[in-house]
Backbone as JSON, one array per atom type, in Angstrom:
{
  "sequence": "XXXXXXXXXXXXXXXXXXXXXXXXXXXXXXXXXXXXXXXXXXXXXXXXXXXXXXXXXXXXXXXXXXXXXXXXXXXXXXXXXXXXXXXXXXXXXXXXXXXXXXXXXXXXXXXXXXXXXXXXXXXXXXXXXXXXXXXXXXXXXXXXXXXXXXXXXXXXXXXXXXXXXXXXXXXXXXXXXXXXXXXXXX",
  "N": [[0.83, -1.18, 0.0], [0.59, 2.24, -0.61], [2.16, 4.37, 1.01], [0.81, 7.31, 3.25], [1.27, 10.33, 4.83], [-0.42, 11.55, 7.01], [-2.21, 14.37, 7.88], [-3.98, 15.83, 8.76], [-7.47, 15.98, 8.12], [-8.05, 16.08, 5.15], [-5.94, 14.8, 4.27], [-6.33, 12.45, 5.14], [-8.74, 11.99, 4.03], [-7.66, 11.68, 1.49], [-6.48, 9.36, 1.14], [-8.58, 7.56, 1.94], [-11.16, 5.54, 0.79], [-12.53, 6.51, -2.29], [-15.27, 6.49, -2.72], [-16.47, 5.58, -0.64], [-16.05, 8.11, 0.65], [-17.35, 9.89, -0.33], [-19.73, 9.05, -0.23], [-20.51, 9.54, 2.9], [-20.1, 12.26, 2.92], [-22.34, 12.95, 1.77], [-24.27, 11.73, 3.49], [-23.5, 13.24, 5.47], [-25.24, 15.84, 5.32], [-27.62, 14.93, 4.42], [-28.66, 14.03, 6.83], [-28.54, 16.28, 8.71], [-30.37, 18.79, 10.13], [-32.48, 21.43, 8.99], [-33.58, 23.46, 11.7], [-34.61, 25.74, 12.48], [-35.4, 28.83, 10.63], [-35.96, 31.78, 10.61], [-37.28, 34.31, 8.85], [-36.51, 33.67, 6.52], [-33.44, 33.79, 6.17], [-31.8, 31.83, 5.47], [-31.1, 29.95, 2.33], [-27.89, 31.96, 2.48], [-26.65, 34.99, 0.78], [-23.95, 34.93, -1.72], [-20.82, 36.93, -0.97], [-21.64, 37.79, 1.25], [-21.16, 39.89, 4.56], [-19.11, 37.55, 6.97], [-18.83, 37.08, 10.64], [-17.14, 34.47, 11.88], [-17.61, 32.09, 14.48], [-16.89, 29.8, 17.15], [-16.82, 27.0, 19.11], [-14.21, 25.63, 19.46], [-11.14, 26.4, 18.57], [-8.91, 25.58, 16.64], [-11.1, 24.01, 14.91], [-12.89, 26.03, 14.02], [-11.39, 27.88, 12.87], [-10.69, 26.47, 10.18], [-13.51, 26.39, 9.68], [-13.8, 28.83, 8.8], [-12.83, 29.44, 6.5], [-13.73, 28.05, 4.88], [-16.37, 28.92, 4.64], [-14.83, 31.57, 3.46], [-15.17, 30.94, 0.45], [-17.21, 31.72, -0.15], [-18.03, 34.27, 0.99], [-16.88, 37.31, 2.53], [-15.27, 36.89, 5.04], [-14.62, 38.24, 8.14], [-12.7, 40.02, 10.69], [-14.0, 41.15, 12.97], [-16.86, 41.15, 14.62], [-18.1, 43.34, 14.49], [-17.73, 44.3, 12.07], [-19.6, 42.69, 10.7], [-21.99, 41.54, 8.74], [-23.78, 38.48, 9.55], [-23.39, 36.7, 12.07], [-21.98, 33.47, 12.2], [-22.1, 30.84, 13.93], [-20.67, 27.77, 15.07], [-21.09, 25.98, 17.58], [-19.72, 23.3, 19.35], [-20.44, 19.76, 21.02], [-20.12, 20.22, 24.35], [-17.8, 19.81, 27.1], [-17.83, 20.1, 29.41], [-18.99, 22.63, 32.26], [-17.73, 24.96, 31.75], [-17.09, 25.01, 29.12], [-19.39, 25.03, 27.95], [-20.86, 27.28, 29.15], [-19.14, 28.79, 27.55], [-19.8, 28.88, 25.2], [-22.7, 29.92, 25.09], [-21.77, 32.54, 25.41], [-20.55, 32.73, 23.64], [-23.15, 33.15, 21.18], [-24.42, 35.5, 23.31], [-22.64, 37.18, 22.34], [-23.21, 37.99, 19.66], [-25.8, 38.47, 19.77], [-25.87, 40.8, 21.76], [-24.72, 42.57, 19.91], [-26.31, 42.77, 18.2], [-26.52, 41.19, 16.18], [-27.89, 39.16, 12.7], [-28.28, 36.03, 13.8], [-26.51, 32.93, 13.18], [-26.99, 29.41, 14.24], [-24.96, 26.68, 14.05], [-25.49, 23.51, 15.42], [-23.46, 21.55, 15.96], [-23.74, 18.7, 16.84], [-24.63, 19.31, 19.37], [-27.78, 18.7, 21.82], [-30.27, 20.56, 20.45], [-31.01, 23.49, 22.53], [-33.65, 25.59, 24.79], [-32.49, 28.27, 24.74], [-30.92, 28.31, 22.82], [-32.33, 28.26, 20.35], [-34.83, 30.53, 20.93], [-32.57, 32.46, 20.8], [-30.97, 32.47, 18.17], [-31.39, 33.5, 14.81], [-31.59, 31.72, 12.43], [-31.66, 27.92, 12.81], [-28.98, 25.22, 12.27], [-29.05, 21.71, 13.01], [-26.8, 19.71, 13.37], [-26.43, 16.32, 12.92], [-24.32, 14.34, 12.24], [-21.88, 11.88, 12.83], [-18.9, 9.99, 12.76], [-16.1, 7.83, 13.64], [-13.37, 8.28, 13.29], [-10.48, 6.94, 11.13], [-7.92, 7.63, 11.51], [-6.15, 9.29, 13.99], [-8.33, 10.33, 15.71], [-7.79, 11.09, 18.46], [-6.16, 13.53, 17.8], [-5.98, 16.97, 17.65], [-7.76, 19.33, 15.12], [-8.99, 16.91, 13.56], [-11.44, 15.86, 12.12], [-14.7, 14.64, 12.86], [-17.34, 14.78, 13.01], [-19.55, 17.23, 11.14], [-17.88, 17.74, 8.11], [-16.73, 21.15, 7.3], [-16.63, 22.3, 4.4], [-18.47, 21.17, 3.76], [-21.27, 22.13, 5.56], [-20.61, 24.57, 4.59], [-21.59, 24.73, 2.17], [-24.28, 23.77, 2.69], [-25.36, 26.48, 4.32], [-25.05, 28.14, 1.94], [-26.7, 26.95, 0.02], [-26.39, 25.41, -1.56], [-26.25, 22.34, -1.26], [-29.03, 21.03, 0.57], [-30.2, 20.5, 4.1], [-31.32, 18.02, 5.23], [-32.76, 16.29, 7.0], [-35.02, 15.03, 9.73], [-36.77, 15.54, 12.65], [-37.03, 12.46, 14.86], [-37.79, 11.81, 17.04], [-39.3, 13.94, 19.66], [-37.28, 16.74, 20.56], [-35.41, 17.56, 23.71], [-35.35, 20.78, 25.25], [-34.46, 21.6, 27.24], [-32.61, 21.01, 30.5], [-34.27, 20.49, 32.47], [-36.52, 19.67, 31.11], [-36.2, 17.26, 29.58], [-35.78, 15.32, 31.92]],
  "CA": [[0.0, 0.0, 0.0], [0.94, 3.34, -0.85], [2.5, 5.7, 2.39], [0.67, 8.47, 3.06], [1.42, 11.17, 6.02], [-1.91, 11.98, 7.62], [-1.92, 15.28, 8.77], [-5.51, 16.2, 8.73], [-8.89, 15.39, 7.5], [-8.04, 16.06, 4.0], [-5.25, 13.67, 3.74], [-6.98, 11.11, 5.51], [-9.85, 11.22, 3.08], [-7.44, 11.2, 0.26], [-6.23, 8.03, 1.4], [-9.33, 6.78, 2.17], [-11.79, 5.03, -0.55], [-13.14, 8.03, -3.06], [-16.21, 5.9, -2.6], [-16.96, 6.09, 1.2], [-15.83, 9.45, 1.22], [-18.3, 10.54, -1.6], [-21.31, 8.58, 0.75], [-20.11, 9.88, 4.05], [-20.31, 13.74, 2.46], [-24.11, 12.7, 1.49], [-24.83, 11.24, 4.81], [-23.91, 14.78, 6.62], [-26.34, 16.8, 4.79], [-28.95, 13.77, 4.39], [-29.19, 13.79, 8.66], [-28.86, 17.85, 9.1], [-31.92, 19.07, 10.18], [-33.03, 22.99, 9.68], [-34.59, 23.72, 12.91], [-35.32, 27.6, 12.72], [-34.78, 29.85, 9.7], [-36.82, 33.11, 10.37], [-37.04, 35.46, 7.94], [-35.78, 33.04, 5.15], [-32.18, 34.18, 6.38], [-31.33, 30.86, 4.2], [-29.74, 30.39, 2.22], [-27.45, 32.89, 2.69], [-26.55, 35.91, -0.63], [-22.55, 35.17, -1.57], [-20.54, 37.89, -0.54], [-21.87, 38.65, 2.75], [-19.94, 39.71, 5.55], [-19.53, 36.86, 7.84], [-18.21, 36.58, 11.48], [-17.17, 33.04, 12.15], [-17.09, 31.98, 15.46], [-17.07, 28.58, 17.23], [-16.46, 26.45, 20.37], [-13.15, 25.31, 19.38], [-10.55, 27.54, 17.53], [-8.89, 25.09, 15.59], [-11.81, 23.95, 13.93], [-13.73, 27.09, 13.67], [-10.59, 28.1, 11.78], [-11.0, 25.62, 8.83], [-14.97, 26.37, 9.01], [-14.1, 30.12, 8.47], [-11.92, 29.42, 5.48], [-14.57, 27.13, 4.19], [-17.14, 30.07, 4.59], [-14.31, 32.45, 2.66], [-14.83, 30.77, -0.41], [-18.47, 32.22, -0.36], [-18.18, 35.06, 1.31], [-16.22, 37.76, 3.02], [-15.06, 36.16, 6.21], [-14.32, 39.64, 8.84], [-12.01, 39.96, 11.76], [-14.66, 41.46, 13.87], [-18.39, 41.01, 14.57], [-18.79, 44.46, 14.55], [-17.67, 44.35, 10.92], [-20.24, 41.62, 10.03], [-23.61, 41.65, 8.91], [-24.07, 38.05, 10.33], [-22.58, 35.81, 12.74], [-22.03, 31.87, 12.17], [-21.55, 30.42, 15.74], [-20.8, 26.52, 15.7], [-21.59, 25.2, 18.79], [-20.37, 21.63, 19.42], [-20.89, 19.0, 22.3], [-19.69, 20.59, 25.45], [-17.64, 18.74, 27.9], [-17.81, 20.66, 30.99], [-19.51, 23.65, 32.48], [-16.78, 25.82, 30.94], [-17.22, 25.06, 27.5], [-21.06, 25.22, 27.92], [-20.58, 29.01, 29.27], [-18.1, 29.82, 26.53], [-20.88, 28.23, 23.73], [-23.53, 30.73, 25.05], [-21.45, 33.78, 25.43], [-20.54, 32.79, 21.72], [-24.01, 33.59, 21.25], [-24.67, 36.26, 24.22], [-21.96, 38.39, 21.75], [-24.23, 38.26, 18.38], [-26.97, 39.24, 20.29], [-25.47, 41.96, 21.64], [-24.07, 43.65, 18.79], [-28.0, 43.23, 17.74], [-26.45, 40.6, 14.52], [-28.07, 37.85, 12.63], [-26.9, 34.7, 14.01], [-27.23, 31.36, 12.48], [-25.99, 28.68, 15.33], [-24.47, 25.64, 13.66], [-25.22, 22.6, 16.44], [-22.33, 20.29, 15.99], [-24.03, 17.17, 18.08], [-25.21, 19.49, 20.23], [-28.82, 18.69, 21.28], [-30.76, 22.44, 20.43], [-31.59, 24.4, 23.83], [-34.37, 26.45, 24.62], [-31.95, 29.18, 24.86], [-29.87, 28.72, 21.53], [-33.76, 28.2, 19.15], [-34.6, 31.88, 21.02], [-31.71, 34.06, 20.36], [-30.98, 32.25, 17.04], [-32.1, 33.39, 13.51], [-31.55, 30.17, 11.98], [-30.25, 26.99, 13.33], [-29.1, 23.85, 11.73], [-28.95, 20.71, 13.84], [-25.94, 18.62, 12.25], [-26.15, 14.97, 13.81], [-23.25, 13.53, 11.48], [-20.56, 11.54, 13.45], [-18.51, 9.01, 12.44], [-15.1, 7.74, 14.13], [-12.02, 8.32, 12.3], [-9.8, 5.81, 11.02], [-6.54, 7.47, 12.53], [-5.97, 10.59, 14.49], [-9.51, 10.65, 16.78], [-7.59, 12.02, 19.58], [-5.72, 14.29, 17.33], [-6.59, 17.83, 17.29], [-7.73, 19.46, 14.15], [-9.32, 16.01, 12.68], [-12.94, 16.3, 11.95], [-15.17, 13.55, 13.11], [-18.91, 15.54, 12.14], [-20.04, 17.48, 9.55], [-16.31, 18.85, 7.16], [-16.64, 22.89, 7.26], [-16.83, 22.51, 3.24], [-20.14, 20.7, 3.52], [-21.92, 23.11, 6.33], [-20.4, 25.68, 4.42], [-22.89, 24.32, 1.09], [-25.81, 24.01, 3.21], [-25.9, 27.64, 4.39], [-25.37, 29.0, 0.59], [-27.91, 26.21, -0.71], [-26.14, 24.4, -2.69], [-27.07, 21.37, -0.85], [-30.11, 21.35, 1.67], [-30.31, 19.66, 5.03], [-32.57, 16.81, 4.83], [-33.01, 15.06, 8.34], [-35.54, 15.08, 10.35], [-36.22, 14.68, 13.78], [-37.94, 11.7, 14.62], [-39.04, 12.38, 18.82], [-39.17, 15.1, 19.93], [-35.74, 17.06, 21.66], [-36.0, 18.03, 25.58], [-34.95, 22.29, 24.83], [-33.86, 22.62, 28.73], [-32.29, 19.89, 31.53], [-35.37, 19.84, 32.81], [-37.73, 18.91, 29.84], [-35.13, 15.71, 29.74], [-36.28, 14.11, 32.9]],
  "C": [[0.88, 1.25, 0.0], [1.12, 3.96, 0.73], [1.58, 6.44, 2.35], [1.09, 9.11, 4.51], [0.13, 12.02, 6.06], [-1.99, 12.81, 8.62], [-2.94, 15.82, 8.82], [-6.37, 15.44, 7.95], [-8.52, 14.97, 6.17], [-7.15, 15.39, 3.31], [-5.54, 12.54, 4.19], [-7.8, 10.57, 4.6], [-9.29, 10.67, 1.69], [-7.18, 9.68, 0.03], [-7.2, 6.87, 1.63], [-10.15, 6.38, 0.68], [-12.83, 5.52, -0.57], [-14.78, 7.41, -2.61], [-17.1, 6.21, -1.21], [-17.03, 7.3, 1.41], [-17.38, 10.46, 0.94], [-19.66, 10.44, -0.27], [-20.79, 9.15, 2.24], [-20.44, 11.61, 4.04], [-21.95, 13.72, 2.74], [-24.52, 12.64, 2.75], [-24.65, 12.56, 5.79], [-24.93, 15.78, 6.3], [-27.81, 16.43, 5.02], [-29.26, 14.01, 6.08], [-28.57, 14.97, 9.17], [-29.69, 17.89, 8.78], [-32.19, 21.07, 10.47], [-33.93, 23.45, 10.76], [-35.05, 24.96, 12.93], [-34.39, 28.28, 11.32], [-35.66, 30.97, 9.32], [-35.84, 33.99, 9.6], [-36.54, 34.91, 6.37], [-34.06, 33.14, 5.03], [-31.08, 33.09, 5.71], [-31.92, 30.38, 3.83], [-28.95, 31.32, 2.04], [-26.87, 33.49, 1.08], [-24.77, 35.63, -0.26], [-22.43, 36.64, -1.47], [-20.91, 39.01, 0.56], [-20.91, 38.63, 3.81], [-20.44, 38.78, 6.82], [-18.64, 36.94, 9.07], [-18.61, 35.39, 11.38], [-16.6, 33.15, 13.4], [-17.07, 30.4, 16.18], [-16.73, 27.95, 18.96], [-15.03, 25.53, 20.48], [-12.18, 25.85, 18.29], [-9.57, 27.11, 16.51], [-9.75, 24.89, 14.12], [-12.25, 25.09, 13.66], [-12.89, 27.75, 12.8], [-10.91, 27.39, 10.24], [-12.34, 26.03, 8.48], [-14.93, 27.96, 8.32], [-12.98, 30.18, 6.7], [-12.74, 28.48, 4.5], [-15.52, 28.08, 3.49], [-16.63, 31.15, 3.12], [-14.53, 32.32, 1.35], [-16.39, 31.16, -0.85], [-18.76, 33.65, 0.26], [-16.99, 35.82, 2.32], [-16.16, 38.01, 4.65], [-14.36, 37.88, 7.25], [-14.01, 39.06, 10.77], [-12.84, 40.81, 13.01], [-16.12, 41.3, 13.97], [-19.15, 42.66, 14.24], [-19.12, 45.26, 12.61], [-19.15, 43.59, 10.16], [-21.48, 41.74, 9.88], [-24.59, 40.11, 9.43], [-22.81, 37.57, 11.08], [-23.12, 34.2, 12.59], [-21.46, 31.42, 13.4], [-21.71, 28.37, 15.23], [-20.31, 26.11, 16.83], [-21.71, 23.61, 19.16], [-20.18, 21.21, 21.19], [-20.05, 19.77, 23.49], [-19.22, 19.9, 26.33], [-17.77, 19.26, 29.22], [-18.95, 21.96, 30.91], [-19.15, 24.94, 31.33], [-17.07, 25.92, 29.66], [-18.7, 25.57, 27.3], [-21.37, 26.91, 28.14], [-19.9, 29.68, 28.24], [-19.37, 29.39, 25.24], [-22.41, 29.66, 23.75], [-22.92, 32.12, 24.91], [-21.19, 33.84, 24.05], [-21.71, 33.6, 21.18], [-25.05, 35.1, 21.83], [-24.27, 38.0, 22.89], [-22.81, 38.99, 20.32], [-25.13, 38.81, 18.93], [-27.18, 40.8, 20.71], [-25.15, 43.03, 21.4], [-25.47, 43.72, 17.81], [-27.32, 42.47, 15.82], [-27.38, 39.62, 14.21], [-27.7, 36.87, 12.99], [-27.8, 33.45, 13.75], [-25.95, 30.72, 13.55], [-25.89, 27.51, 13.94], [-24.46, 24.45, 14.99], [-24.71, 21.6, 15.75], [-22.45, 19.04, 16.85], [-24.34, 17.52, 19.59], [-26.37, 19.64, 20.35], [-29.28, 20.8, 21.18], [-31.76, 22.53, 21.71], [-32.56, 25.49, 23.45], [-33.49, 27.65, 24.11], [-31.3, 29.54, 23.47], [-31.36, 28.81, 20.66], [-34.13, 29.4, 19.72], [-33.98, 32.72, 20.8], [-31.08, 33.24, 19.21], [-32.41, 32.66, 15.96], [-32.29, 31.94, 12.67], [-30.51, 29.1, 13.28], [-30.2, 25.4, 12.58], [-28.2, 22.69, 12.37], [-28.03, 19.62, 12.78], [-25.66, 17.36, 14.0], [-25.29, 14.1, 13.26], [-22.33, 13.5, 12.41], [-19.94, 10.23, 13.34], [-16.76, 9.4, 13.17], [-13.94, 7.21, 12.87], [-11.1, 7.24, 12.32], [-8.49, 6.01, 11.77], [-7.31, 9.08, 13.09], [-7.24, 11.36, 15.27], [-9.01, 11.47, 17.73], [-6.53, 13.69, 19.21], [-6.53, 15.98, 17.15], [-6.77, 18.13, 15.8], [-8.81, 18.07, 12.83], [-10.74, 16.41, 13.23], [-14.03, 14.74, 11.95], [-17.1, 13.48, 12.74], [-18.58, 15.57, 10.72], [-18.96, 18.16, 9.33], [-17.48, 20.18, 6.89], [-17.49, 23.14, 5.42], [-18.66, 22.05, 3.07], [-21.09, 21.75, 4.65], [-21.58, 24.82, 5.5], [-21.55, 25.36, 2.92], [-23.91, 24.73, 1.8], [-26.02, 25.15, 3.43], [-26.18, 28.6, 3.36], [-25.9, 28.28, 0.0], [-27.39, 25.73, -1.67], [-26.54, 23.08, -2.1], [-28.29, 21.41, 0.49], [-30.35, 20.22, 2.68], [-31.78, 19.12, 4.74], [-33.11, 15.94, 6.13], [-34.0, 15.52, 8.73], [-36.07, 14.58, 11.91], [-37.18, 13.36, 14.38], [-38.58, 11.5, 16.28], [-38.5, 14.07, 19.22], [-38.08, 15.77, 20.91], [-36.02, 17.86, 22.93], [-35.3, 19.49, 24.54], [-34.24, 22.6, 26.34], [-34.05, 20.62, 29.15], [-33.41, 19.35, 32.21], [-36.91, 19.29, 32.09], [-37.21, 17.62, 29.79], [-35.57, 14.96, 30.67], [-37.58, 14.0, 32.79]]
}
């Protein structure tokens, strides 16, 4: 077998078989679910100014460079006419506080904000102060480099970055209904 040096996602997939990869793309879009999109706010007009923001600054890097190739990605919110917040699973308190203030800050500055939930279920709190939100439940375990930062185990940046400019359209649906608060859950 051919070497390769697997230094991210994108050399993993090259290595991996074009085949799987192809159906694995499908399958993140196919089981994203649009949960809120007042106002029609998507799909989004290329060349809008976007803050990108996120719950981890690796990735949210790659998703904002994904974004760039549709629109003009801006070093401040204040610059931006929306904000893209992905919001994934939270492991602690901490992260869970830094995921809303993500949020707290769009609000603030009185922007559009479209949340991106990365396998996180959707809270009362994020479906209220979200304009749109799209519920991505894609997760599959990586062949190498799981504990590796930077590797992408959801939905790839390039594909969330489709769905918000409509080139492809989330398709899932949910099939019971999601608690919105800790205490709808019990």
């Amino acid at each position: 077998a051919e070497q390769w040096d697997i230094v991210d996602t994108a050399t993993l997939n090259a290595a991996r078989n074009p085949e799987v990869v192809a159906l694995e793309r499908e399958l993140m879009y196919k089981s994203a679910t649009l949960m809120k999109n007042e106002n029609g706010i998507l799909p989004l007009q290329h060349g809008c100014k976007l803050y990108v923001t996120g719950s981890d600054e690796v990735l949210y890097t790659a998703d904002a460079e994904a974004l760039a190739s549709y629109a003009e990605v801006v070093d401040s919110i204040e610059e931006a006419d929306i904000v893209v917040a992905k919001v994934s699973f939270p492991c602690d308190e901490t992260q869970l506080s830094q995921s809303k203030l993500l949020v707290e800050d769009a609000v603030n500055a009185q922007k559009k904000l479209i949340i991106m939930l990365d396998g996180t279920l959707p809270e009362t709190y994020y479906v209220d102060q979200a304009n749109a939100i799209v519920y991505m439940s894609y997760d599959a375990a990586i062949d190498h480099g799981a504990a590796t930062r930077g590797f992408y185990r959801t939905t790839l940046p390039d594909v969330y970055a489709q769905m918000l400019f409509g080139e492809v359209q989330p398709q899932g649906v949910l099939l019971q209904e999601v608690a919105r608060s800790t205490d709808q859950a019990i």
